[in-house]
Short mmCIF file of C-alpha atoms and ligand atoms in Angstrom, two decimals:
data_model
loop_
_atom_site.label_atom_id
_atom_site.label_comp_id
_atom_site.label_asym_id
_atom_site.label_seq_id
_atom_site.Cartn_x
_atom_site.Cartn_y
_atom_site.Cartn_z
CA UNK A 162 -8.41 -22.07 -5.39
CA UNK A 163 -11.00 -20.82 -2.84
CA UNK A 164 -8.32 -19.15 -0.54
CA UNK A 165 -4.97 -19.84 -1.97
CA UNK A 166 -3.86 -18.68 -5.46
CA UNK A 167 -0.45 -20.27 -5.67
CA UNK A 168 2.22 -20.65 -2.96
CA UNK A 169 4.36 -17.82 -4.33
CA UNK A 170 1.46 -15.36 -4.83
CA UNK A 171 -0.04 -16.32 -1.43
CA UNK A 172 3.29 -15.65 0.22
CA UNK A 173 3.76 -12.29 -1.50
CA UNK A 174 0.20 -11.21 -0.57
CA UNK A 175 0.81 -12.22 3.08
CA UNK A 176 3.95 -10.06 3.19
CA UNK A 177 2.39 -7.12 1.53
CA UNK A 178 -0.43 -7.31 4.00
CA UNK A 179 2.13 -6.44 6.74
CA UNK A 180 2.39 -2.89 5.24
CA UNK A 181 0.41 -0.34 7.29
CA UNK A 182 -3.10 0.26 5.86
CA UNK A 183 -2.95 -2.76 3.35
CA UNK A 184 -5.70 -5.46 3.80
CA UNK A 185 -6.07 -8.61 1.84
CA UNK A 186 -7.91 -7.13 -1.09
CA UNK A 187 -5.31 -4.38 -1.49
CA UNK A 188 -2.46 -6.75 -1.19
CA UNK A 189 -3.85 -9.08 -3.86
CA UNK A 190 -4.32 -6.06 -6.14
CA UNK A 191 -0.72 -5.01 -5.55
CA UNK A 192 0.57 -8.57 -6.07
CA UNK A 193 -1.35 -8.92 -9.46
CA UNK A 194 -0.31 -5.50 -10.59
CA UNK A 195 3.46 -6.11 -10.00
CA UNK A 196 3.29 -9.68 -11.52
CA UNK A 197 1.22 -8.71 -14.47
CA UNK A 198 2.51 -5.30 -15.36
CA UNK A 199 5.66 -4.13 -13.43
CA UNK A 200 8.02 -6.96 -12.64
CA UNK A 201 10.96 -4.66 -13.02
CA UNK A 202 9.42 -2.40 -10.38
CA UNK A 203 8.92 -5.53 -8.08
CA UNK A 204 12.61 -6.30 -8.43
CA UNK A 205 13.52 -2.68 -7.63
CA UNK A 206 11.26 -2.65 -4.66
CA UNK A 207 12.85 -5.84 -3.35
CA UNK A 208 16.40 -4.31 -3.77
CA UNK A 209 15.54 -1.05 -2.18
CA UNK A 210 13.97 -2.88 0.85
CA UNK A 211 17.18 -4.97 1.24
CA UNK A 212 19.35 -2.02 0.72
CA UNK A 213 17.40 0.20 3.27
CA UNK A 214 17.26 -2.51 5.97
CA UNK A 215 20.94 -3.10 5.64
CA UNK A 216 22.13 0.49 5.60
CA UNK A 217 19.58 2.75 7.54
CA UNK A 218 20.44 3.28 11.15
CA UNK A 219 19.95 6.23 13.47
CA UNK A 220 21.60 9.56 13.48
CA UNK A 221 24.07 9.65 16.31
CA UNK A 222 22.99 13.17 17.33
CA UNK A 223 19.13 13.32 16.83
CA UNK A 224 18.29 9.59 16.63
CA UNK A 225 16.24 9.97 13.36
CA UNK A 226 16.50 7.31 10.64
CA UNK A 227 19.44 7.75 8.27
CA UNK A 228 22.32 5.72 6.62
CA UNK A 229 24.87 8.46 7.40
CA UNK A 230 26.46 8.99 10.91
CA UNK A 231 24.66 12.34 10.99
CA UNK A 232 21.27 13.13 9.31
CA UNK A 233 21.16 15.97 6.79
CA UNK A 234 19.82 18.36 9.39
CA UNK A 235 22.36 17.57 12.06
CA UNK A 236 25.05 17.76 9.42
CA UNK A 237 23.97 21.31 8.71
CA UNK A 238 25.90 23.63 11.07
CA UNK A 239 23.28 26.45 10.58
CA UNK A 240 20.58 24.31 12.15
CA UNK A 241 22.69 23.76 15.32
CA UNK A 242 23.64 27.39 15.55
CA UNK A 243 20.02 28.40 16.00
CA UNK A 244 20.11 27.13 19.56
CA UNK A 245 16.61 25.61 19.40
CA UNK A 246 15.92 21.89 19.73
CA UNK A 247 12.52 20.48 18.77
CA UNK A 248 11.62 17.15 20.44
CA UNK A 249 9.45 14.91 18.38
CA UNK A 250 8.27 11.24 18.61
CA UNK A 251 8.97 10.00 15.04
CA UNK A 252 11.00 10.66 11.90
CA UNK A 253 7.60 11.31 10.22
CA UNK A 254 7.07 14.28 12.66
CA UNK A 255 10.31 15.80 11.46
CA UNK A 256 9.17 15.64 7.84
CA UNK A 257 5.84 17.17 8.67
CA UNK A 258 7.53 19.99 10.56
CA UNK A 259 10.16 20.59 7.75
CA UNK A 260 7.44 20.97 5.36
CA UNK A 261 5.96 23.99 7.32
CA UNK A 262 9.41 25.84 6.95
CA UNK A 263 8.60 27.48 10.30
CA UNK A 264 11.50 25.88 12.28
CA UNK A 265 15.14 26.42 11.61
CA UNK A 266 16.82 24.71 14.63
CA UNK A 267 17.56 20.93 14.99
CA UNK A 268 15.60 18.01 16.22
CA UNK A 269 15.76 15.23 18.83
CA UNK A 270 13.70 12.16 17.73
CA UNK A 271 12.49 10.01 20.60
CA UNK A 272 11.40 7.12 18.36
CA UNK A 273 8.50 6.59 20.61
CA UNK A 274 7.25 7.98 23.93
CA UNK A 275 7.36 7.00 27.56
CA UNK A 276 5.13 3.98 28.21
CA UNK A 277 5.78 2.38 31.54
CA UNK A 278 3.12 -0.28 30.95
CA UNK A 279 5.03 -1.52 27.84
CA UNK A 280 8.30 -1.19 29.67
CA UNK A 281 9.51 1.86 27.63
CA UNK A 282 11.39 4.12 30.03
CA UNK A 283 13.55 7.25 29.70
CA UNK A 284 16.51 5.50 28.29
CA UNK A 285 14.49 3.64 25.64
CA UNK A 286 13.60 7.03 24.09
CA UNK A 287 17.06 8.59 24.49
CA UNK A 288 16.41 10.90 27.40
CA UNK A 289 19.92 10.24 28.72
CA UNK A 290 21.35 11.34 25.39
CA UNK A 291 19.13 14.28 25.45
CA UNK A 292 20.13 15.31 28.90
CA UNK A 293 23.91 15.02 27.84
CA UNK A 294 23.28 17.27 24.92
CA UNK A 295 21.47 19.84 26.95
CA UNK A 296 24.59 19.92 29.27
CA UNK A 297 27.17 20.13 26.49
CA UNK A 298 25.66 21.99 23.66
CA UNK A 299 24.28 25.71 23.61
CA UNK A 300 20.64 25.10 23.60
CA UNK A 301 18.44 28.14 24.53
CA UNK A 302 15.14 26.56 23.98
CA UNK A 303 13.51 23.09 23.92
CA UNK A 304 10.26 23.05 21.87
CA UNK A 305 8.16 19.95 22.89
CA UNK A 306 6.34 18.71 19.90
CA UNK A 307 5.33 15.19 21.24
CA UNK A 308 1.76 14.20 20.25
CA UNK A 309 -1.12 15.68 22.30
CA UNK A 310 -1.86 12.21 23.82
CA UNK A 311 -1.65 10.97 27.31
CA UNK A 312 1.76 9.35 26.63
CA UNK A 313 2.90 12.27 24.54
CA UNK A 314 1.87 14.84 27.29
CA UNK A 315 3.60 12.78 30.02
CA UNK A 316 6.81 12.47 27.95
CA UNK A 317 6.72 16.28 27.38
CA UNK A 318 6.27 16.82 31.18
CA UNK A 319 9.11 14.36 31.92
CA UNK A 320 11.44 16.29 29.43
CA UNK A 321 10.39 19.66 30.80
CA UNK A 322 11.52 18.69 34.30
CA UNK A 323 14.98 17.74 32.92
CA UNK A 324 15.19 20.96 31.03
CA UNK A 325 14.13 23.03 34.11
CA UNK A 326 16.81 21.34 36.22
CA UNK A 327 19.32 22.49 33.63
CA UNK A 328 17.91 26.02 33.33
CA UNK A 329 16.83 25.55 29.59
CA UNK A 330 13.78 27.30 28.48
CA UNK A 331 11.00 25.03 27.37
CA UNK A 332 7.86 25.40 25.32
CA UNK A 333 5.10 23.29 23.90
CA UNK A 334 3.62 23.66 20.45
CA UNK A 335 0.11 24.96 20.45
CA UNK A 336 -2.89 22.55 20.00
CA UNK A 337 -6.16 23.72 18.92
CA UNK A 338 -8.67 24.21 16.17
CA UNK A 339 -6.93 23.75 12.84
CA UNK A 340 -6.64 26.98 10.77
CA UNK A 341 -9.68 26.97 8.37
CA UNK A 342 -11.32 24.41 10.50
CA UNK A 343 -14.97 24.78 11.70
CA UNK A 344 -15.69 24.25 15.35
CA UNK A 345 -18.47 21.72 14.59
CA UNK A 346 -16.04 19.40 12.78
CA UNK A 347 -13.32 19.42 15.39
CA UNK A 348 -12.99 16.52 17.92
CA UNK A 349 -13.70 17.11 21.54
CA UNK A 350 -10.06 16.64 22.69
CA UNK A 351 -8.79 19.26 20.18
CA UNK A 352 -11.56 21.70 21.21
CA UNK A 353 -10.78 21.13 24.86
CA UNK A 354 -7.08 21.92 24.07
CA UNK A 355 -8.17 25.09 22.27
CA UNK A 356 -10.01 26.28 25.46
CA UNK A 357 -7.41 25.41 27.87
CA UNK A 358 -4.74 26.98 25.62
CA UNK A 359 -6.65 30.19 24.93
CA UNK A 360 -4.65 33.46 24.86
CA UNK A 361 -5.40 37.13 25.66
CA UNK A 362 -6.98 38.75 22.67
CA UNK A 363 -6.78 42.40 21.70
CA UNK B 175 15.85 17.88 4.28
CA UNK B 176 13.02 19.76 2.49
CA UNK B 177 12.44 16.93 -0.01
CA UNK B 178 14.98 14.10 0.53
CA UNK B 179 15.21 12.23 3.81
CA UNK B 180 18.23 10.16 3.05
CA UNK B 181 19.23 8.42 -0.18
CA UNK B 182 18.28 4.91 0.87
CA UNK B 183 15.04 5.95 2.29
CA UNK B 184 14.11 8.25 -0.59
CA UNK B 185 14.86 5.36 -2.96
CA UNK B 186 12.52 3.01 -0.87
CA UNK B 187 9.78 5.62 -0.83
CA UNK B 188 10.04 5.98 -4.70
CA UNK B 189 9.73 2.24 -5.20
CA UNK B 190 6.80 1.87 -2.83
CA UNK B 191 5.16 4.70 -4.73
CA UNK B 192 4.96 2.35 -7.78
CA UNK B 193 2.49 0.22 -5.95
CA UNK B 194 -1.08 0.92 -7.18
CA UNK B 195 -3.06 3.45 -4.86
CA UNK B 196 0.21 4.36 -3.00
CA UNK B 197 1.06 8.12 -3.08
CA UNK B 198 3.90 9.81 -1.58
CA UNK B 199 2.62 10.32 1.94
CA UNK B 200 1.55 6.64 2.16
CA UNK B 201 4.90 5.45 0.84
CA UNK B 202 6.66 7.51 3.49
CA UNK B 203 4.46 6.05 6.12
CA UNK B 204 5.20 2.55 4.79
CA UNK B 205 8.92 3.05 4.71
CA UNK B 206 9.11 4.57 8.28
CA UNK B 207 6.94 1.65 9.71
CA UNK B 208 9.16 -0.99 8.20
CA UNK B 209 12.38 0.72 9.23
CA UNK B 210 11.14 1.63 12.68
CA UNK B 211 9.12 -1.39 13.57
CA UNK B 212 9.30 -4.30 11.20
CA UNK B 213 12.66 -4.77 9.55
CA UNK B 214 12.10 -8.49 9.57
CA UNK B 215 8.92 -7.96 7.61
CA UNK B 216 10.75 -5.72 5.13
CA UNK B 217 13.39 -8.54 4.55
CA UNK B 218 10.64 -11.06 4.07
CA UNK B 219 8.73 -8.90 1.64
CA UNK B 220 11.95 -8.36 -0.36
CA UNK B 221 12.40 -12.09 -0.46
CA UNK B 222 8.87 -12.85 -1.53
CA UNK B 223 9.00 -10.26 -4.27
CA UNK B 224 12.19 -11.83 -5.69
CA UNK B 225 10.70 -15.30 -5.36
CA UNK B 226 7.50 -14.47 -6.99
CA UNK B 227 9.06 -12.49 -9.93
CA UNK B 228 11.52 -15.46 -10.56
CA UNK B 229 8.98 -18.19 -10.23
CA UNK B 230 5.48 -16.97 -11.24
CA UNK B 231 4.61 -17.50 -14.95
CA UNK B 232 1.37 -18.34 -16.70
CA UNK B 233 -0.76 -21.41 -16.53
CA UNK B 234 -0.20 -23.23 -19.77
CA UNK B 235 -3.92 -24.06 -20.14
CA UNK B 236 -5.80 -20.98 -18.82
CA UNK B 237 -3.01 -18.35 -18.88
CA UNK B 238 -3.58 -17.13 -15.21
CA UNK B 239 -0.57 -16.39 -12.96
CA UNK B 240 0.92 -19.44 -11.22
CA UNK B 241 4.37 -20.90 -10.58
CA UNK B 242 3.11 -24.42 -11.68
CA UNK B 243 2.72 -25.57 -15.28
CA UNK B 244 -1.01 -25.92 -14.56
CA UNK B 245 -2.94 -23.65 -11.86
CA UNK B 246 -4.98 -25.26 -9.17
CA UNK B 247 -8.16 -24.98 -11.14
CA UNK B 248 -6.81 -26.46 -14.32
CA UNK B 249 -5.08 -29.12 -12.33
CA UNK B 250 -8.44 -30.24 -10.98
CA UNK B 251 -10.16 -32.70 -13.51
CA UNK B 252 -13.59 -32.14 -12.03
CA UNK B 253 -13.32 -28.46 -13.10
CA UNK B 254 -12.69 -29.44 -16.81
CA UNK B 255 -15.29 -32.19 -16.76
CA UNK B 256 -18.02 -29.50 -16.16
CA UNK B 257 -17.56 -28.50 -19.91
CA UNK B 258 -18.07 -24.87 -19.19
CA UNK B 259 -15.37 -22.27 -19.77
CA UNK B 260 -15.42 -18.86 -18.31
CA UNK B 261 -13.43 -16.08 -20.11
CA UNK B 262 -12.18 -13.23 -17.94
CA UNK B 263 -9.76 -10.39 -18.38
CA UNK B 264 -7.51 -10.77 -15.33
CA UNK B 265 -6.46 -13.23 -12.47
CA UNK B 266 -8.27 -10.95 -10.02
CA UNK B 267 -11.51 -11.71 -11.87
CA UNK B 268 -10.93 -15.46 -11.33
CA UNK B 269 -10.58 -14.82 -7.63
CA UNK B 270 -13.76 -12.74 -7.52
CA UNK B 271 -15.78 -15.34 -9.29
CA UNK B 272 -14.27 -18.21 -7.18
CA UNK B 273 -15.44 -16.33 -4.02
CA UNK B 274 -19.09 -16.60 -5.27
CA UNK B 275 -18.91 -20.34 -5.39
CA UNK B 276 -21.34 -20.15 -8.28
CA UNK B 277 -19.11 -21.42 -11.07
CA UNK B 278 -17.69 -24.99 -11.23
CA UNK B 279 -16.06 -25.00 -14.61
CA UNK B 280 -12.63 -23.72 -15.72
CA UNK B 281 -11.34 -20.39 -16.85
CA UNK B 282 -9.56 -18.75 -19.73
CA UNK B 283 -7.78 -15.61 -18.60
CA UNK B 284 -7.04 -13.08 -21.41
CA UNK B 285 -4.62 -11.01 -19.28
CA UNK B 286 -6.13 -7.88 -20.94
CA UNK B 287 -8.66 -7.17 -23.65
CA UNK B 288 -8.57 -6.31 -27.41
CA UNK B 289 -7.25 -2.84 -27.89
CA UNK B 290 -6.30 -1.98 -31.41
CA UNK B 291 -5.12 1.57 -30.62
CA UNK B 292 -2.60 -0.04 -28.16
CA UNK B 293 -1.64 -2.51 -30.63
CA UNK B 294 -3.12 -5.40 -28.62
CA UNK B 295 -4.67 -7.93 -31.07
CA UNK B 296 -6.24 -11.33 -30.71
CA UNK B 297 -3.01 -13.25 -30.35
CA UNK B 298 -1.85 -10.94 -27.61
CA UNK B 299 -4.69 -12.05 -25.44
CA UNK B 300 -4.40 -15.71 -26.30
CA UNK B 301 -7.37 -15.97 -28.65
CA UNK B 302 -5.44 -18.41 -30.96
CA UNK B 303 -4.98 -20.69 -28.00
CA UNK B 304 -8.61 -20.28 -27.00
CA UNK B 305 -9.76 -21.29 -30.48
CA UNK B 306 -7.38 -24.38 -30.28
CA UNK B 307 -8.95 -25.38 -26.98
CA UNK B 308 -12.52 -24.98 -28.28
CA UNK B 309 -11.61 -27.29 -31.21
CA UNK B 310 -9.83 -29.95 -29.13
CA UNK B 311 -11.52 -30.04 -25.70
CA UNK B 312 -15.27 -30.86 -24.92
CA UNK B 313 -16.64 -27.40 -24.16
CA UNK B 314 -20.32 -27.07 -24.09
CA UNK B 315 -20.56 -23.40 -23.15
CA UNK B 316 -18.35 -20.44 -23.06
CA UNK B 317 -19.36 -17.69 -20.50
CA UNK B 318 -18.13 -14.30 -21.41
CA UNK B 319 -17.19 -12.38 -18.20
CA UNK B 320 -15.11 -9.63 -19.76
CA UNK B 321 -15.78 -6.16 -18.14
CA UNK B 322 -18.77 -4.19 -19.34
CA UNK B 323 -16.59 -1.53 -21.04
CA UNK B 324 -16.15 -0.70 -24.75
CA UNK B 325 -13.09 -2.87 -24.93
CA UNK B 326 -14.56 -5.73 -22.80
CA UNK B 327 -17.69 -5.88 -24.85
CA UNK B 328 -15.76 -5.77 -28.10
CA UNK B 329 -13.52 -8.59 -26.87
CA UNK B 330 -16.75 -10.57 -25.90
CA UNK B 331 -18.24 -10.13 -29.38
CA UNK B 332 -14.98 -11.15 -31.03
CA UNK B 333 -14.88 -14.35 -29.01
CA UNK B 334 -18.59 -15.11 -29.56
CA UNK B 335 -17.88 -15.05 -33.24
CA UNK B 336 -15.07 -17.60 -32.89
CA UNK B 337 -17.38 -19.78 -30.74
CA UNK B 338 -20.26 -19.53 -33.13
CA UNK B 339 -18.04 -20.64 -36.03
CA UNK B 340 -17.26 -23.75 -33.98
CA UNK B 341 -20.79 -24.24 -32.79
CA UNK B 342 -20.15 -23.62 -29.12
CA UNK B 343 -22.85 -22.13 -27.10
CA UNK B 344 -21.99 -18.74 -25.71
CA UNK B 345 -23.48 -16.60 -22.89
CA UNK B 346 -22.48 -13.27 -21.36
CA UNK B 347 -22.92 -12.73 -17.51
CA UNK B 348 -25.66 -10.41 -16.66
CA UNK B 349 -24.94 -6.67 -15.88
CA UNK B 350 -27.50 -4.55 -14.01
CA UNK B 351 -28.48 -3.10 -10.71
CA UNK B 352 -26.50 -4.76 -7.95
CA UNK B 353 -28.59 -6.96 -5.48
CA UNK B 354 -29.53 -4.70 -2.69
CA UNK B 355 -28.60 -1.55 -4.68
CA UNK B 356 -31.04 1.37 -4.98
CA UNK B 357 -31.65 2.82 -8.40
CA UNK B 358 -30.70 6.31 -7.43
CA UNK B 359 -27.29 5.26 -6.40
CA UNK B 360 -26.39 3.13 -9.62
CA UNK B 361 -24.40 4.83 -12.32
CA UNK B 362 -26.03 5.55 -15.67
CA UNK B 363 -24.15 2.85 -17.61
CA UNK B 364 -25.26 0.14 -15.25
CA UNK B 365 -28.70 1.32 -15.31
CA UNK B 366 -28.61 1.31 -19.13
CA UNK B 367 -27.41 -2.34 -19.05
CA UNK B 368 -30.21 -3.14 -16.62
CA UNK B 369 -32.78 -1.81 -19.14
CA UNK B 370 -31.35 -3.31 -22.32
CA UNK B 371 -30.81 -6.68 -20.43
CA UNK B 372 -34.30 -6.75 -18.96
CA UNK B 373 -36.21 -10.13 -18.92
CA UNK B 374 -39.89 -11.07 -19.23
CA UNK B 375 -41.48 -11.01 -15.92
CA UNK B 376 -44.21 -13.29 -14.46
ZN1 ZN C 601 20.17 13.98 13.07
ZN1 ZN C 602 -5.13 -22.67 -15.36
#
């Protein structure tokens, strides 16, 4: 026994370990749970994994994950009529912003960020397609919501240059101390952003 | 968007949420990760789930999960020749004890504990089979390693009565303050066990 339990369970544990945030102990607990108490759930999970991998592709307008030609947001004309386009790195960012209910326009999902060292250039994150949309659609403002990281900032600057050349207004979401956060608990980089992004008061 | 992302992704998120310890946010992160970055891993996980559910049953001797008629421990004659049988509640308990390398005998896995209120009686946790093994095999000692809970203790007492009627020696693993633990950080029940289980010193 020592390491292996049985070949089929070992294989299941190994494949569960590929999930983000799942180590060996957690994977074993998941495998035992499914086999002891929820075999129907295990079958359903297997089926939904197959189904999603087969069906889910990218929205032909915003590039987010969807099994339809257009995602739900792009398929809603009211979202395009707003004339604002929010550029984010991932589909998870879209979800997070949607949950705030603060933004009524549509998105463009880069599915990454510029990373020359990894060979990820403008076309790999759809910037040719983004430029085409800026030329053909009525977009009054691009909101850059890439992450406040070196790569996310570089990507935001690159897109801002494209937008400027096409006379489209550009803004970047504010980064700073979280609402309700205490200065002492905020990391240095965030606090730095809060200072450089300070606004006139009163 | 608000709630749903797309039907196929929503379904995948719902099925991932059935895994122990996985909430909605974690399930979304897992689904996005698999679809954005590891579709091959998703297919493999689906296959290993199907494979395990189809193949894995119970060891015909100790009842643990395995796809063979006998698990690796029961298939090893040296483990039976020890003459000691450790009774545990789950296959995970077997793994935990194996990792200590302190026990060289074989196991009997109840796959639960007595729970009259839930309708779980002696035969549901294999005690008829355990009694038959005590009668037919040379077992010199039963080590009761059920959990130190009300149900685990009651189950241990029930098995001890069977063993006594067959003149088989019985012991219960020690419960107390963890090695290296500080008294102030140990929960009341453990500290209570440590007192009632105290041994003569010096
Ligand atoms: Zn879309
Ligand atoms: Zn066995």
